[in-house]
Amino acid sequence: MYTAKGTLNRDEQLRKYSPLVRRLAHHMIAKLPPSVELDDLIQVGMIGLTEAIARFEPKQGVQFETFASQRIRGAMIDELRDGDWMSRGSRKSQKDIEQAVHRLQQKLHRAPLESEIAKELGMELADYQHLLAKVRGTQLVYLEDISGHGDDDDGFLDRHMGETDAEPSAVLQDQRMRMALVAAINVLPEREQQIMSMYYEHDMNLKEIAAVLGVTESRICQLHSQSIARLRAKLREH
């Protein structure tokens, strides 16, 4: 484990903890858009692991795996930020929609209509639909949620996503997330339920869904973005 100088044996630690890098990458990739490549996350994570080995100080009283996990995740998140996989403007627009949906759900005690969301945002319906197509909401969890440095302080991930290890508490939190997500999908408007089912359960793309439902691909994109905003707003209530 250690060299003659009392430092961690780099090659041995890289071999031992490379599965940890892969596990963290798989855990993170599940929450990101399809444009993010798993191999890229693993490669960056290995760099984070190398840095962790070089900087680890046993005297600090921290387990190496805990220290390394933080470094690996940090390296992955930094890479995602540098890649700017979702523009700041799009993130803000998507969050504005989500917050409007949340306010209306609290006030109306039901899923708000598309026209009601547009009015809440102070927009014409056509402009709101254009915004939905522009943000192309594809992720249920934002990068800020993963890194813990977003402007939301409601503990969204703490309540729903669990940690990156296989501790019983993390498994339980993941189960709660899935149960909350299923419940949230079940109260979506019927058309949006159909879209989410075809997209996530049957792995159909937007063009295929549009053909089945007899509408344009752009319209499916709008409704999918709106569904994501509804789900995030609903999950806040749990």
JSON list of N, CA and C in Angstrom, two decimals, residues 6-40:
[
{"chain": "A", "resi": 6, "resn": "GLY", "atom": "N", "xyz": [6.76, 6.22, 2.71]},
{"chain": "A", "resi": 6, "resn": "GLY", "atom": "CA", "xyz": [5.52, 6.40, 3.47]},
{"chain": "A", "resi": 6, "resn": "GLY", "atom": "C", "xyz": [4.39, 6.98, 2.67]},
{"chain": "A", "resi": 7, "resn": "THR", "atom": "N", "xyz": [4.55, 7.07, 1.35]},
{"chain": "A", "resi": 7, "resn": "THR", "atom": "CA", "xyz": [3.47, 7.58, 0.50]},
{"chain": "A", "resi": 7, "resn": "THR", "atom": "C", "xyz": [2.73, 6.40, -0.14]},
{"chain": "A", "resi": 8, "resn": "LEU", "atom": "N", "xyz": [1.54, 6.66, -0.63]},
{"chain": "A", "resi": 8, "resn": "LEU", "atom": "CA", "xyz": [0.75, 5.60, -1.25]},
{"chain": "A", "resi": 8, "resn": "LEU", "atom": "C", "xyz": [1.42, 5.10, -2.53]},
{"chain": "A", "resi": 9, "resn": "ASN", "atom": "N", "xyz": [1.39, 3.79, -2.72]},
{"chain": "A", "resi": 9, "resn": "ASN", "atom": "CA", "xyz": [1.91, 3.19, -3.94]},
{"chain": "A", "resi": 9, "resn": "ASN", "atom": "C", "xyz": [0.94, 3.52, -5.08]},
{"chain": "A", "resi": 10, "resn": "ARG", "atom": "N", "xyz": [1.37, 4.38, -6.00]},
{"chain": "A", "resi": 10, "resn": "ARG", "atom": "CA", "xyz": [0.48, 4.93, -7.02]},
{"chain": "A", "resi": 10, "resn": "ARG", "atom": "C", "xyz": [-0.12, 3.84, -7.90]},
{"chain": "A", "resi": 11, "resn": "ASP", "atom": "N", "xyz": [0.73, 2.97, -8.46]},
{"chain": "A", "resi": 11, "resn": "ASP", "atom": "CA", "xyz": [0.24, 1.97, -9.40]},
{"chain": "A", "resi": 11, "resn": "ASP", "atom": "C", "xyz": [-0.74, 1.01, -8.73]},
{"chain": "A", "resi": 12, "resn": "GLU", "atom": "N", "xyz": [-0.41, 0.60, -7.50]},
{"chain": "A", "resi": 12, "resn": "GLU", "atom": "CA", "xyz": [-1.28, -0.34, -6.78]},
{"chain": "A", "resi": 12, "resn": "GLU", "atom": "C", "xyz": [-2.62, 0.30, -6.47]},
{"chain": "A", "resi": 13, "resn": "GLN", "atom": "N", "xyz": [-2.60, 1.57, -6.07]},
{"chain": "A", "resi": 13, "resn": "GLN", "atom": "CA", "xyz": [-3.84, 2.27, -5.74]},
{"chain": "A", "resi": 13, "resn": "GLN", "atom": "C", "xyz": [-4.69, 2.52, -6.98]},
{"chain": "A", "resi": 14, "resn": "LEU", "atom": "N", "xyz": [-4.02, 2.81, -8.11]},
{"chain": "A", "resi": 14, "resn": "LEU", "atom": "CA", "xyz": [-4.78, 3.00, -9.35]},
{"chain": "A", "resi": 14, "resn": "LEU", "atom": "C", "xyz": [-5.52, 1.73, -9.74]},
{"chain": "A", "resi": 15, "resn": "ARG", "atom": "N", "xyz": [-4.85, 0.58, -9.59]},
{"chain": "A", "resi": 15, "resn": "ARG", "atom": "CA", "xyz": [-5.49, -0.69, -9.92]},
{"chain": "A", "resi": 15, "resn": "ARG", "atom": "C", "xyz": [-6.63, -0.99, -8.95]},
{"chain": "A", "resi": 16, "resn": "LYS", "atom": "N", "xyz": [-6.40, -0.73, -7.69]},
{"chain": "A", "resi": 16, "resn": "LYS", "atom": "CA", "xyz": [-7.39, -1.07, -6.66]},
{"chain": "A", "resi": 16, "resn": "LYS", "atom": "C", "xyz": [-8.65, -0.20, -6.77]},
{"chain": "A", "resi": 17, "resn": "TYR", "atom": "N", "xyz": [-8.46, 1.09, -7.09]},
{"chain": "A", "resi": 17, "resn": "TYR", "atom": "CA", "xyz": [-9.60, 2.01, -7.03]},
{"chain": "A", "resi": 17, "resn": "TYR", "atom": "C", "xyz": [-10.15, 2.41, -8.39]},
{"chain": "A", "resi": 18, "resn": "SER", "atom": "N", "xyz": [-9.63, 1.82, -9.47]},
{"chain": "A", "resi": 18, "resn": "SER", "atom": "CA", "xyz": [-10.22, 2.12, -10.78]},
{"chain": "A", "resi": 18, "resn": "SER", "atom": "C", "xyz": [-11.69, 1.68, -10.86]},
{"chain": "A", "resi": 19, "resn": "PRO", "atom": "N", "xyz": [-12.10, 0.57, -10.19]},
{"chain": "A", "resi": 19, "resn": "PRO", "atom": "CA", "xyz": [-13.53, 0.25, -10.18]},
{"chain": "A", "resi": 19, "resn": "PRO", "atom": "C", "xyz": [-14.37, 1.34, -9.51]},
{"chain": "A", "resi": 20, "resn": "LEU", "atom": "N", "xyz": [-13.80, 2.03, -8.53]},
{"chain": "A", "resi": 20, "resn": "LEU", "atom": "CA", "xyz": [-14.51, 3.12, -7.86]},
{"chain": "A", "resi": 20, "resn": "LEU", "atom": "C", "xyz": [-14.79, 4.24, -8.87]},
{"chain": "A", "resi": 21, "resn": "VAL", "atom": "N", "xyz": [-13.80, 4.53, -9.70]},
{"chain": "A", "resi": 21, "resn": "VAL", "atom": "CA", "xyz": [-13.98, 5.57, -10.73]},
{"chain": "A", "resi": 21, "resn": "VAL", "atom": "C", "xyz": [-15.12, 5.19, -11.66]},
{"chain": "A", "resi": 22, "resn": "ARG", "atom": "N", "xyz": [-15.13, 3.93, -12.11]},
{"chain": "A", "resi": 22, "resn": "ARG", "atom": "CA", "xyz": [-16.18, 3.49, -13.02]},
{"chain": "A", "resi": 22, "resn": "ARG", "atom": "C", "xyz": [-17.56, 3.55, -12.35]},
{"chain": "A", "resi": 23, "resn": "ARG", "atom": "N", "xyz": [-17.60, 3.16, -11.07]},
{"chain": "A", "resi": 23, "resn": "ARG", "atom": "CA", "xyz": [-18.87, 3.17, -10.35]},
{"chain": "A", "resi": 23, "resn": "ARG", "atom": "C", "xyz": [-19.41, 4.60, -10.22]},
{"chain": "A", "resi": 24, "resn": "LEU", "atom": "N", "xyz": [-18.53, 5.53, -9.88]},
{"chain": "A", "resi": 24, "resn": "LEU", "atom": "CA", "xyz": [-18.95, 6.92, -9.75]},
{"chain": "A", "resi": 24, "resn": "LEU", "atom": "C", "xyz": [-19.39, 7.49, -11.09]},
{"chain": "A", "resi": 25, "resn": "ALA", "atom": "N", "xyz": [-18.68, 7.12, -12.16]},
{"chain": "A", "resi": 25, "resn": "ALA", "atom": "CA", "xyz": [-19.04, 7.61, -13.49]},
{"chain": "A", "resi": 25, "resn": "ALA", "atom": "C", "xyz": [-20.41, 7.08, -13.91]},
{"chain": "A", "resi": 26, "resn": "HIS", "atom": "N", "xyz": [-20.67, 5.80, -13.68]},
{"chain": "A", "resi": 26, "resn": "HIS", "atom": "CA", "xyz": [-21.97, 5.22, -14.02]},
{"chain": "A", "resi": 26, "resn": "HIS", "atom": "C", "xyz": [-23.08, 5.88, -13.21]},
{"chain": "A", "resi": 27, "resn": "HIS", "atom": "N", "xyz": [-22.81, 6.15, -11.94]},
{"chain": "A", "resi": 27, "resn": "HIS", "atom": "CA", "xyz": [-23.81, 6.78, -11.08]},
{"chain": "A", "resi": 27, "resn": "HIS", "atom": "C", "xyz": [-24.14, 8.18, -11.60]},
{"chain": "A", "resi": 28, "resn": "MET", "atom": "N", "xyz": [-23.11, 8.92, -12.04]},
{"chain": "A", "resi": 28, "resn": "MET", "atom": "CA", "xyz": [-23.31, 10.29, -12.49]},
{"chain": "A", "resi": 28, "resn": "MET", "atom": "C", "xyz": [-23.93, 10.34, -13.88]},
{"chain": "A", "resi": 29, "resn": "ILE", "atom": "N", "xyz": [-23.52, 9.44, -14.77]},
{"chain": "A", "resi": 29, "resn": "ILE", "atom": "CA", "xyz": [-23.98, 9.50, -16.16]},
{"chain": "A", "resi": 29, "resn": "ILE", "atom": "C", "xyz": [-25.48, 9.27, -16.25]},
{"chain": "A", "resi": 30, "resn": "ALA", "atom": "N", "xyz": [-26.03, 8.53, -15.28]},
{"chain": "A", "resi": 30, "resn": "ALA", "atom": "CA", "xyz": [-27.47, 8.24, -15.29]},
{"chain": "A", "resi": 30, "resn": "ALA", "atom": "C", "xyz": [-28.29, 9.51, -15.11]},
{"chain": "A", "resi": 31, "resn": "LYS", "atom": "N", "xyz": [-27.67, 10.57, -14.59]},
{"chain": "A", "resi": 31, "resn": "LYS", "atom": "CA", "xyz": [-28.40, 11.80, -14.31]},
{"chain": "A", "resi": 31, "resn": "LYS", "atom": "C", "xyz": [-28.12, 12.89, -15.34]},
{"chain": "A", "resi": 32, "resn": "LEU", "atom": "N", "xyz": [-27.39, 12.54, -16.40]},
{"chain": "A", "resi": 32, "resn": "LEU", "atom": "CA", "xyz": [-26.96, 13.54, -17.36]},
{"chain": "A", "resi": 32, "resn": "LEU", "atom": "C", "xyz": [-27.53, 13.27, -18.75]},
{"chain": "A", "resi": 33, "resn": "PRO", "atom": "N", "xyz": [-27.51, 14.27, -19.64]},
{"chain": "A", "resi": 33, "resn": "PRO", "atom": "CA", "xyz": [-28.02, 14.08, -21.00]},
{"chain": "A", "resi": 33, "resn": "PRO", "atom": "C", "xyz": [-27.19, 13.06, -21.78]},
{"chain": "A", "resi": 34, "resn": "PRO", "atom": "N", "xyz": [-27.77, 12.50, -22.84]},
{"chain": "A", "resi": 34, "resn": "PRO", "atom": "CA", "xyz": [-27.06, 11.50, -23.64]},
{"chain": "A", "resi": 34, "resn": "PRO", "atom": "C", "xyz": [-25.79, 12.01, -24.29]},
{"chain": "A", "resi": 35, "resn": "SER", "atom": "N", "xyz": [-25.65, 13.35, -24.42]},
{"chain": "A", "resi": 35, "resn": "SER", "atom": "CA", "xyz": [-24.46, 13.91, -25.07]},
{"chain": "A", "resi": 35, "resn": "SER", "atom": "C", "xyz": [-23.19, 13.72, -24.24]},
{"chain": "A", "resi": 36, "resn": "VAL", "atom": "N", "xyz": [-23.34, 13.43, -22.95]},
{"chain": "A", "resi": 36, "resn": "VAL", "atom": "CA", "xyz": [-22.17, 13.22, -22.09]},
{"chain": "A", "resi": 36, "resn": "VAL", "atom": "C", "xyz": [-21.70, 11.78, -22.24]},
{"chain": "A", "resi": 37, "resn": "GLU", "atom": "N", "xyz": [-20.43, 11.59, -22.57]},
{"chain": "A", "resi": 37, "resn": "GLU", "atom": "CA", "xyz": [-19.87, 10.27, -22.81]},
{"chain": "A", "resi": 37, "resn": "GLU", "atom": "C", "xyz": [-19.33, 9.65, -21.52]},
{"chain": "A", "resi": 38, "resn": "LEU", "atom": "N", "xyz": [-19.68, 8.40, -21.28]},
{"chain": "A", "resi": 38, "resn": "LEU", "atom": "CA", "xyz": [-19.21, 7.69, -20.10]},
{"chain": "A", "resi": 38, "resn": "LEU", "atom": "C", "xyz": [-17.69, 7.59, -20.07]},
{"chain": "A", "resi": 39, "resn": "ASP", "atom": "N", "xyz": [-17.09, 7.26, -21.21]},
{"chain": "A", "resi": 39, "resn": "ASP", "atom": "CA", "xyz": [-15.63, 7.11, -21.26]},
{"chain": "A", "resi": 39, "resn": "ASP", "atom": "C", "xyz": [-14.92, 8.41, -20.90]},
{"chain": "A", "resi": 40, "resn": "ASP", "atom": "N", "xyz": [-15.50, 9.54, -21.27]},
{"chain": "A", "resi": 40, "resn": "ASP", "atom": "CA", "xyz": [-14.89, 10.83, -20.92]},
{"chain": "A", "resi": 40, "resn": "ASP", "atom": "C", "xyz": [-14.90, 11.04, -19.41]}
]
